[in-house]
PDB file of C-alpha atoms in Angstrom:
ATOM      1  CA  MET A   1      64.819 156.363 143.876  1.00 54.00           C
ATOM      2  CA  THR A   2      64.132 153.401 141.608  1.00 56.00           C
ATOM      3  CA  PRO A   3      60.426 153.204 140.712  1.00 60.00           C
ATOM      4  CA  SER A   4      58.698 150.066 141.928  1.00 68.00           C
ATOM      5  CA  PRO A   5      57.751 147.576 139.200  1.00 74.00           C
ATOM      6  CA  PRO A   6      54.089 147.415 138.170  1.00 81.00           C
ATOM      7  CA  SER A   7      51.854 144.780 139.660  1.00 93.00           C
ATOM      8  CA  PRO A   8      52.133 141.569 137.622  1.00 96.00           C
ATOM      9  CA  LEU A   9      48.338 141.400 137.491  1.00 97.00           C
ATOM     10  CA  ALA A  10      45.812 144.015 138.548  1.00 97.00           C
ATOM     11  CA  ALA A  11      42.135 144.814 138.275  1.00 97.00           C
ATOM     12  CA  HIS A  12      41.146 148.445 137.775  1.00 97.00           C
ATOM     13  CA  ARG A  13      37.487 149.292 138.370  1.00 97.00           C
ATOM     14  CA  LEU A  14      36.791 145.759 137.174  1.00 97.00           C
ATOM     15  CA  ALA A  15      33.191 144.570 136.953  1.00 97.00           C
ATOM     16  CA  ALA A  16      32.648 140.920 136.137  1.00 96.00           C
ATOM     17  CA  GLY A  17      29.831 138.527 135.433  1.00 95.00           C
ATOM     18  CA  HIS A  18      28.313 136.092 132.970  1.00 91.00           C
ATOM     19  CA  GLY A  19      26.774 137.475 129.813  1.00 85.00           C
ATOM     20  CA  ARG A  20      25.173 140.723 130.928  1.00 85.00           C
ATOM     21  CA  ARG A  21      24.538 139.534 134.483  1.00 90.00           C
ATOM     22  CA  ALA A  22      26.888 141.293 136.874  1.00 93.00           C
ATOM     23  CA  VAL A  23      28.349 139.157 139.658  1.00 96.00           C
ATOM     24  CA  VAL A  24      31.274 141.310 140.819  1.00 97.00           C
ATOM     25  CA  ALA A  25      30.826 145.040 141.413  1.00 95.00           C
ATOM     26  CA  PRO A  26      33.578 147.388 140.158  1.00 96.00           C
ATOM     27  CA  LEU A  27      36.681 146.871 142.275  1.00 97.00           C
ATOM     28  CA  ASP A  28      40.427 147.437 142.329  1.00 97.00           C
ATOM     29  CA  LEU A  29      42.816 144.623 143.144  1.00 97.00           C
ATOM     30  CA  ALA A  30      46.580 144.853 142.525  1.00 97.00           C
ATOM     31  CA  LEU A  31      48.676 141.778 143.258  1.00 97.00           C
ATOM     32  CA  GLU A  32      52.027 142.115 144.968  1.00 95.00           C
ATOM     33  CA  PRO A  33      54.830 140.249 143.160  1.00 96.00           C
ATOM     34  CA  GLY A  34      55.955 137.023 144.796  1.00 96.00           C
ATOM     35  CA  THR A  35      52.991 136.662 147.142  1.00 97.00           C
ATOM     36  CA  ILE A  36      50.086 134.286 147.712  1.00 98.00           C
ATOM     37  CA  THR A  37      46.633 135.874 147.623  1.00 98.00           C
ATOM     38  CA  VAL A  38      43.567 133.814 148.513  1.00 98.00           C
ATOM     39  CA  LEU A  39      39.996 134.755 147.597  1.00 98.00           C
ATOM     40  CA  VAL A  40      37.400 133.530 150.084  1.00 98.00           C
ATOM     41  CA  GLY A  41      33.671 133.950 150.504  1.00 97.00           C
ATOM     42  CA  PRO A  42      30.388 132.047 150.451  1.00 96.00           C
ATOM     43  CA  ASN A  43      29.057 130.323 147.351  1.00 94.00           C
ATOM     44  CA  GLY A  44      27.957 132.871 144.768  1.00 93.00           C
ATOM     45  CA  SER A  45      30.135 135.659 146.163  1.00 96.00           C
ATOM     46  CA  GLY A  46      32.011 136.104 142.855  1.00 96.00           C
ATOM     47  CA  LYS A  47      35.359 134.529 143.745  1.00 97.00           C
ATOM     48  CA  SER A  48      35.704 132.299 140.683  1.00 96.00           C
ATOM     49  CA  THR A  49      34.151 134.892 138.385  1.00 96.00           C
ATOM     50  CA  LEU A  50      36.708 137.474 139.504  1.00 97.00           C
ATOM     51  CA  LEU A  51      39.582 135.014 139.090  1.00 97.00           C
ATOM     52  CA  MET A  52      38.498 133.904 135.595  1.00 95.00           C
ATOM     53  CA  THR A  53      38.019 137.508 134.477  1.00 97.00           C
ATOM     54  CA  MET A  54      41.515 138.417 135.648  1.00 97.00           C
ATOM     55  CA  ALA A  55      42.753 135.354 133.727  1.00 94.00           C
ATOM     56  CA  ARG A  56      41.011 136.657 130.560  1.00 94.00           C
ATOM     57  CA  VAL A  57      38.835 133.568 130.409  1.00 92.00           C
ATOM     58  CA  LEU A  58      35.764 135.786 130.919  1.00 94.00           C
ATOM     59  CA  ARG A  59      35.235 139.209 129.383  1.00 94.00           C
ATOM     60  CA  PRO A  60      34.958 142.077 131.870  1.00 96.00           C
ATOM     61  CA  LEU A  61      31.655 143.934 132.068  1.00 96.00           C
ATOM     62  CA  GLY A  62      33.551 147.109 132.893  1.00 96.00           C
ATOM     63  CA  GLY A  63      36.988 148.369 133.796  1.00 97.00           C
ATOM     64  CA  GLU A  64      40.100 146.473 132.813  1.00 96.00           C
ATOM     65  CA  VAL A  65      42.723 143.950 133.803  1.00 97.00           C
ATOM     66  CA  LEU A  66      46.380 144.998 133.620  1.00 96.00           C
ATOM     67  CA  LEU A  67      49.205 142.538 133.004  1.00 96.00           C
ATOM     68  CA  ASP A  68      52.582 144.032 133.946  1.00 94.00           C
ATOM     69  CA  GLY A  69      50.960 147.464 133.837  1.00 93.00           C
ATOM     70  CA  GLU A  70      49.451 147.087 130.344  1.00 94.00           C
ATOM     71  CA  PRO A  71      45.886 146.129 129.326  1.00 95.00           C
ATOM     72  CA  ILE A  72      45.694 142.356 129.119  1.00 95.00           C
ATOM     73  CA  GLY A  73      43.229 142.632 126.247  1.00 91.00           C
ATOM     74  CA  ALA A  74      45.955 144.133 124.048  1.00 92.00           C
ATOM     75  CA  ARG A  75      48.160 141.026 124.445  1.00 92.00           C
ATOM     76  CA  SER A  76      47.970 137.951 122.251  1.00 90.00           C
ATOM     77  CA  SER A  77      46.780 134.693 123.781  1.00 88.00           C
ATOM     78  CA  VAL A  78      50.299 133.244 123.578  1.00 86.00           C
ATOM     79  CA  GLU A  79      51.800 136.299 125.292  1.00 90.00           C
ATOM     80  CA  VAL A  80      49.302 135.995 128.126  1.00 92.00           C
ATOM     81  CA  ALA A  81      49.912 132.240 128.440  1.00 88.00           C
ATOM     82  CA  ARG A  82      53.633 132.875 128.790  1.00 88.00           C
ATOM     83  CA  ARG A  83      52.981 135.062 131.823  1.00 93.00           C
ATOM     84  CA  VAL A  84      49.827 133.615 133.385  1.00 94.00           C
ATOM     85  CA  ALA A  85      48.901 129.975 134.013  1.00 92.00           C
ATOM     86  CA  VAL A  86      45.344 129.231 135.080  1.00 91.00           C
ATOM     87  CA  LEU A  87      43.648 126.121 136.419  1.00 89.00           C
ATOM     88  CA  PRO A  88      39.854 126.499 136.241  1.00 86.00           C
ATOM     89  CA  GLN A  89      37.462 124.818 138.629  1.00 80.00           C
ATOM     90  CA  THR A  90      36.152 122.398 135.999  1.00 74.00           C
ATOM     91  CA  ALA A  91      38.691 121.307 133.402  1.00 72.00           C
ATOM     92  CA  VAL A  92      37.568 119.027 130.545  1.00 74.00           C
ATOM     93  CA  THR A  93      39.712 115.889 130.299  1.00 75.00           C
ATOM     94  CA  PRO A  94      40.838 115.158 126.695  1.00 77.00           C
ATOM     95  CA  PRO A  95      39.573 111.686 125.649  1.00 81.00           C
ATOM     96  CA  GLY A  96      42.301 109.034 125.746  1.00 87.00           C
ATOM     97  CA  ALA A  97      45.029 111.477 126.822  1.00 90.00           C
ATOM     98  CA  THR A  98      47.802 110.378 129.150  1.00 93.00           C
ATOM     99  CA  VAL A  99      49.176 112.388 132.040  1.00 93.00           C
ATOM    100  CA  ARG A 100      52.341 113.091 130.050  1.00 92.00           C
ATOM    101  CA  ALA A 101      50.377 114.320 127.024  1.00 89.00           C
ATOM    102  CA  LEU A 102      48.307 116.660 129.180  1.00 90.00           C
ATOM    103  CA  VAL A 103      51.315 118.117 130.987  1.00 91.00           C
ATOM    104  CA  GLU A 104      53.146 118.582 127.670  1.00 87.00           C
ATOM    105  CA  GLN A 105      50.378 120.970 126.599  1.00 84.00           C
ATOM    106  CA  GLY A 106      51.614 123.345 129.269  1.00 82.00           C
ATOM    107  CA  ARG A 107      54.847 123.715 127.292  1.00 81.00           C
ATOM    108  CA  TYR A 108      53.092 124.961 124.147  1.00 72.00           C
ATOM    109  CA  PRO A 109      53.226 128.716 124.951  1.00 63.00           C
ATOM    110  CA  GLN A 110      56.969 128.530 125.680  1.00 59.00           C
ATOM    111  CA  LEU A 111      58.065 126.172 122.888  1.00 57.00           C
ATOM    112  CA  GLY A 112      55.591 126.845 120.082  1.00 55.00           C
ATOM    113  CA  PRO A 113      53.968 124.249 117.782  1.00 49.00           C
ATOM    114  CA  TRP A 114      57.075 123.203 115.849  1.00 42.00           C
ATOM    115  CA  ALA A 115      59.166 122.591 118.927  1.00 50.00           C
ATOM    116  CA  MET A 116      56.253 120.639 120.408  1.00 47.00           C
ATOM    117  CA  LEU A 117      56.400 118.302 117.440  1.00 44.00           C
ATOM    118  CA  ARG A 118      60.143 117.753 117.843  1.00 47.00           C
ATOM    119  CA  ARG A 119      60.427 117.497 121.625  1.00 52.00           C
ATOM    120  CA  ARG A 120      58.647 114.803 123.551  1.00 49.00           C
ATOM    121  CA  ASP A 121      60.530 115.368 126.805  1.00 52.00           C
ATOM    122  CA  ASP A 122      61.637 118.459 128.576  1.00 76.00           C
ATOM    123  CA  ALA A 123      63.177 119.413 131.892  1.00 82.00           C
ATOM    124  CA  ALA A 124      60.158 121.557 132.800  1.00 84.00           C
ATOM    125  CA  LEU A 125      57.814 118.659 132.099  1.00 87.00           C
ATOM    126  CA  ARG A 126      59.840 116.281 134.244  1.00 89.00           C
ATOM    127  CA  ARG A 127      60.002 118.836 137.038  1.00 88.00           C
ATOM    128  CA  ALA A 128      56.216 119.412 136.939  1.00 90.00           C
ATOM    129  CA  LEU A 129      55.587 115.678 137.189  1.00 92.00           C
ATOM    130  CA  ALA A 130      58.043 115.366 140.071  1.00 91.00           C
ATOM    131  CA  LEU A 131      56.600 118.299 142.014  1.00 86.00           C
ATOM    132  CA  THR A 132      53.114 116.812 141.811  1.00 87.00           C
ATOM    133  CA  GLY A 133      54.240 113.245 142.521  1.00 88.00           C
ATOM    134  CA  LEU A 134      53.111 111.933 139.142  1.00 92.00           C
ATOM    135  CA  GLU A 135      56.320 110.469 137.691  1.00 93.00           C
ATOM    136  CA  GLY A 136      55.021 106.923 138.129  1.00 94.00           C
ATOM    137  CA  LEU A 137      51.702 107.786 136.465  1.00 94.00           C
ATOM    138  CA  ALA A 138      53.052 109.731 133.477  1.00 93.00           C
ATOM    139  CA  ASP A 139      51.948 107.124 130.924  1.00 93.00           C
ATOM    140  CA  ARG A 140      48.579 106.343 132.504  1.00 94.00           C
ATOM    141  CA  ARG A 141      45.422 107.566 130.795  1.00 94.00           C
ATOM    142  CA  LEU A 142      43.619 110.346 132.614  1.00 92.00           C
ATOM    143  CA  ASP A 143      40.332 108.436 132.566  1.00 90.00           C
ATOM    144  CA  GLN A 144      42.026 105.655 134.557  1.00 91.00           C
ATOM    145  CA  LEU A 145      43.000 107.954 137.428  1.00 89.00           C
ATOM    146  CA  SER A 146      41.200 108.957 140.586  1.00 86.00           C
ATOM    147  CA  GLY A 147      39.744 112.442 140.848  1.00 82.00           C
ATOM    148  CA  GLY A 148      42.648 113.564 143.024  1.00 83.00           C
ATOM    149  CA  GLU A 149      45.243 112.170 140.610  1.00 88.00           C
ATOM    150  CA  ARG A 150      43.555 113.951 137.685  1.00 87.00           C
ATOM    151  CA  GLN A 151      43.549 117.191 139.677  1.00 86.00           C
ATOM    152  CA  ARG A 152      47.284 116.859 140.258  1.00 88.00           C
ATOM    153  CA  ALA A 153      47.788 116.248 136.521  1.00 89.00           C
ATOM    154  CA  TRP A 154      46.049 119.527 135.720  1.00 88.00           C
ATOM    155  CA  ILE A 155      48.162 121.312 138.311  1.00 87.00           C
ATOM    156  CA  ALA A 156      51.285 119.778 136.723  1.00 90.00           C
ATOM    157  CA  MET A 157      50.212 121.145 133.332  1.00 89.00           C
ATOM    158  CA  ALA A 158      49.894 124.643 134.814  1.00 88.00           C
ATOM    159  CA  LEU A 159      53.334 124.327 136.432  1.00 88.00           C
ATOM    160  CA  ALA A 160      54.865 123.179 133.135  1.00 88.00           C
ATOM    161  CA  GLN A 161      53.966 126.560 131.625  1.00 88.00           C
ATOM    162  CA  GLU A 162      56.675 128.132 133.807  1.00 86.00           C
ATOM    163  CA  THR A 163      54.874 131.436 134.172  1.00 89.00           C
ATOM    164  CA  GLY A 164      55.353 134.178 136.738  1.00 92.00           C
ATOM    165  CA  VAL A 165      51.670 134.233 137.701  1.00 95.00           C
ATOM    166  CA  LEU A 166      49.608 131.201 138.709  1.00 94.00           C
ATOM    167  CA  LEU A 167      45.811 131.344 139.143  1.00 96.00           C
ATOM    168  CA  LEU A 168      44.140 128.357 140.816  1.00 95.00           C
ATOM    169  CA  ASP A 169      40.378 127.979 141.220  1.00 94.00           C
ATOM    170  CA  GLU A 170      39.666 125.625 144.138  1.00 93.00           C
ATOM    171  CA  PRO A 171      42.820 123.558 143.520  1.00 90.00           C
ATOM    172  CA  THR A 172      42.316 121.324 146.576  1.00 89.00           C
ATOM    173  CA  THR A 173      39.034 119.930 145.254  1.00 83.00           C
ATOM    174  CA  TYR A 174      39.139 116.109 145.049  1.00 81.00           C
ATOM    175  CA  LEU A 175      42.448 115.972 146.939  1.00 85.00           C
ATOM    176  CA  ASP A 176      42.730 113.982 150.153  1.00 89.00           C
ATOM    177  CA  VAL A 177      44.156 115.688 153.224  1.00 91.00           C
ATOM    178  CA  ARG A 178      47.752 114.584 152.598  1.00 88.00           C
ATOM    179  CA  HIS A 179      47.738 115.869 148.997  1.00 87.00           C
ATOM    180  CA  GLN A 180      46.047 119.112 150.070  1.00 90.00           C
ATOM    181  CA  VAL A 181      48.952 119.708 152.455  1.00 90.00           C
ATOM    182  CA  ASP A 182      51.445 118.799 149.726  1.00 88.00           C
ATOM    183  CA  LEU A 183      49.805 121.202 147.273  1.00 89.00           C
ATOM    184  CA  MET A 184      49.804 124.127 149.687  1.00 92.00           C
ATOM    185  CA  ARG A 185      53.451 123.498 150.521  1.00 90.00           C
ATOM    186  CA  LEU A 186      54.211 123.373 146.790  1.00 89.00           C
ATOM    187  CA  VAL A 187      52.527 126.757 146.307  1.00 92.00           C
ATOM    188  CA  GLU A 188      54.666 128.216 149.096  1.00 93.00           C
ATOM    189  CA  GLN A 189      57.766 126.694 147.485  1.00 90.00           C
ATOM    190  CA  LEU A 190      56.905 128.304 144.136  1.00 89.00           C
ATOM    191  CA  ARG A 191      56.549 131.674 145.873  1.00 93.00           C
ATOM    192  CA  ASP A 192      59.714 131.366 147.958  1.00 94.00           C
ATOM    193  CA  GLU A 193      62.074 129.785 145.413  1.00 89.00           C
ATOM    194  CA  GLN A 194      60.793 131.206 142.127  1.00 86.00           C
ATOM    195  CA  GLY A 195      59.140 134.427 143.207  1.00 92.00           C
ATOM    196  CA  MET A 196      55.866 133.307 141.662  1.00 93.00           C
ATOM    197  CA  THR A 197      52.727 135.358 142.228  1.00 96.00           C
ATOM    198  CA  VAL A 198      49.828 133.062 143.119  1.00 96.00           C
ATOM    199  CA  VAL A 199      46.098 133.721 143.424  1.00 97.00           C
ATOM    200  CA  MET A 200      43.789 130.976 144.658  1.00 97.00           C
ATOM    201  CA  VAL A 201      40.124 130.509 145.385  1.00 97.00           C
ATOM    202  CA  LEU A 202      39.750 128.374 148.515  1.00 96.00           C
ATOM    203  CA  HIS A 203      36.738 127.287 150.547  1.00 93.00           C
ATOM    204  CA  ASP A 204      38.811 126.260 153.559  1.00 94.00           C
ATOM    205  CA  LEU A 205      39.315 129.517 155.453  1.00 96.00           C
ATOM    206  CA  ASN A 206      41.760 127.989 157.927  1.00 96.00           C
ATOM    207  CA  GLN A 207      43.829 126.709 155.012  1.00 96.00           C
ATOM    208  CA  ALA A 208      43.804 130.205 153.552  1.00 97.00           C
ATOM    209  CA  ALA A 209      44.848 131.771 156.861  1.00 97.00           C
ATOM    210  CA  ARG A 210      47.709 129.320 157.238  1.00 97.00           C
ATOM    211  CA  HIS A 211      49.258 129.771 153.809  1.00 97.00           C
ATOM    212  CA  ALA A 212      48.243 133.140 152.355  1.00 98.00           C
ATOM    213  CA  ASP A 213      50.126 136.404 152.533  1.00 98.00           C
ATOM    214  CA  ARG A 214      46.879 138.194 151.778  1.00 98.00           C
ATOM    215  CA  VAL A 215      43.234 137.187 152.117  1.00 98.00           C
ATOM    216  CA  VAL A 216      40.451 138.920 150.171  1.00 98.00           C
ATOM    217  CA  ALA A 217      36.955 138.180 151.503  1.00 98.00           C
ATOM    218  CA  LEU A 218      34.013 138.752 149.170  1.00 98.00           C
ATOM    219  CA  ARG A 219      30.277 138.715 149.642  1.00 97.00           C
ATOM    220  CA  GLU A 220      27.717 139.362 146.903  1.00 96.00           C
ATOM    221  CA  GLY A 221      30.436 140.538 144.538  1.00 96.00           C
ATOM    222  CA  ARG A 222      31.955 143.113 146.877  1.00 97.00           C
ATOM    223  CA  VAL A 223      35.174 143.117 148.864  1.00 97.00           C
ATOM    224  CA  VAL A 224      34.299 143.085 152.553  1.00 97.00           C
ATOM    225  CA  ALA A 225      37.838 142.677 153.912  1.00 98.00           C
ATOM    226  CA  ASP A 226      41.302 142.663 152.365  1.00 98.00           C
ATOM    227  CA  GLY A 227      44.570 142.236 154.211  1.00 98.00           C
ATOM    228  CA  ALA A 228      46.884 139.901 156.072  1.00 98.00           C
ATOM    229  CA  PRO A 229      45.221 136.792 157.558  1.00 98.00           C
ATOM    230  CA  HIS A 230      45.052 138.246 161.062  1.00 97.00           C
ATOM    231  CA  GLU A 231      43.217 141.279 159.663  1.00 98.00           C
ATOM    232  CA  VAL A 232      40.609 139.257 157.776  1.00 98.00           C
ATOM    233  CA  VAL A 233      40.090 136.101 159.827  1.00 97.00           C
ATOM    234  CA  THR A 234      38.312 137.779 162.711  1.00 98.00           C
ATOM    235  CA  PRO A 235      34.975 137.072 164.429  1.00 98.00           C
ATOM    236  CA  ALA A 236      33.503 140.275 162.979  1.00 97.00           C
ATOM    237  CA  VAL A 237      34.478 139.467 159.376  1.00 98.00           C
ATOM    238  CA  LEU A 238      33.354 135.842 159.687  1.00 97.00           C
ATOM    239  CA  ARG A 239      29.981 137.060 160.880  1.00 97.00           C
ATOM    240  CA  GLU A 240      29.663 139.648 158.112  1.00 97.00           C
ATOM    241  CA  VAL A 241      30.889 137.460 155.245  1.00 97.00           C
ATOM    242  CA  PHE A 242      29.681 133.981 156.217  1.00 97.00           C
ATOM    243  CA  ASP A 243      26.923 134.661 158.785  1.00 97.00           C
ATOM    244  CA  LEU A 244      29.022 132.518 161.095  1.00 95.00           C
ATOM    245  CA  ALA A 245      29.614 132.883 164.807  1.00 96.00           C
ATOM    246  CA  ALA A 246      33.163 131.773 165.572  1.00 96.00           C
ATOM    247  CA  VAL A 247      36.039 132.074 167.980  1.00 97.00           C
ATOM    248  CA  VAL A 248      39.451 132.911 166.521  1.00 97.00           C
ATOM    249  CA  VAL A 249      42.495 131.497 168.295  1.00 97.00           C
ATOM    250  CA  GLU A 250      46.203 131.301 167.514  1.00 97.00           C
ATOM    251  CA  ASP A 251      47.319 128.326 165.426  1.00 96.00           C
ATOM    252  CA  PRO A 252      49.741 126.467 167.728  1.00 95.00           C
ATOM    253  CA  VAL A 253      52.035 125.610 164.801  1.00 95.00           C
ATOM    254  CA  THR A 254      52.122 128.805 162.728  1.00 94.00           C
ATOM    255  CA  GLY A 255      50.894 131.486 165.123  1.00 96.00           C
ATOM    256  CA  ARG A 256      48.361 132.521 162.496  1.00 97.00           C
ATOM    257  CA  PRO A 257      44.624 132.861 163.106  1.00 97.00           C
ATOM    258  CA  LEU A 258      42.561 129.688 163.383  1.00 97.00           C
ATOM    259  CA  PHE A 259      38.777 129.879 163.611  1.00 96.00           C
ATOM    260  CA  VAL A 260      36.496 127.503 165.466  1.00 96.00           C
ATOM    261  CA  PRO A 261      32.740 127.743 164.845  1.00 95.00           C
ATOM    262  CA  CYS A 262      30.648 128.366 167.964  1.00 91.00           C
TER     263      CYS A 262
END
């Protein structure tokens, strides 16, 4: 029997926080290749802290993160960036930068500094702009865009990295409803056509239930529920995680769970 490949990204007894202040209690979380996992929970539950620690943006307070079965801390920054793209919740916009210049930065881990100096265009860059609907805005300055357009530019930069793992922290922030739908469909396309492994933090639980293969619900830094949407989006879990009384019905389009507050 052929052994199954290691998880592309996994947390082993991982404790996370800021400085010495623990936010996430030790937990295990192994991602299945080619799936969409969504982290949900109330504000302060540790969703973003967990995501940023798995991305190696934050140092773990205990345990470790494994990338392709090996400690992520033993990899160079470039090696990690070739496998994992991350879009944080608050990204700092470079002064005077255009959309094209920002998205080009996503090519740095794959091409290296010398190739970046020689190549000003690239198939991956063009594809990232097209997927996010930014071809017509490529030469516009970021500070001239709306919040939603800037968010799409950051997403395009992450896509331009062409990694196998994509981590998105509240990616639908600032996006109108149409572009939220477009983004979630894009994430599904990346999973289905490229086998990408995606982890997202979302506040919209119905959005998570509609698009995720797996939902992980956290409260006060602990995993309360972890499983397929129909296993997590239940009245009991909503009450325990969000202190919310709700009715769960079947989504008439997808057949997945859809909650309605009481």
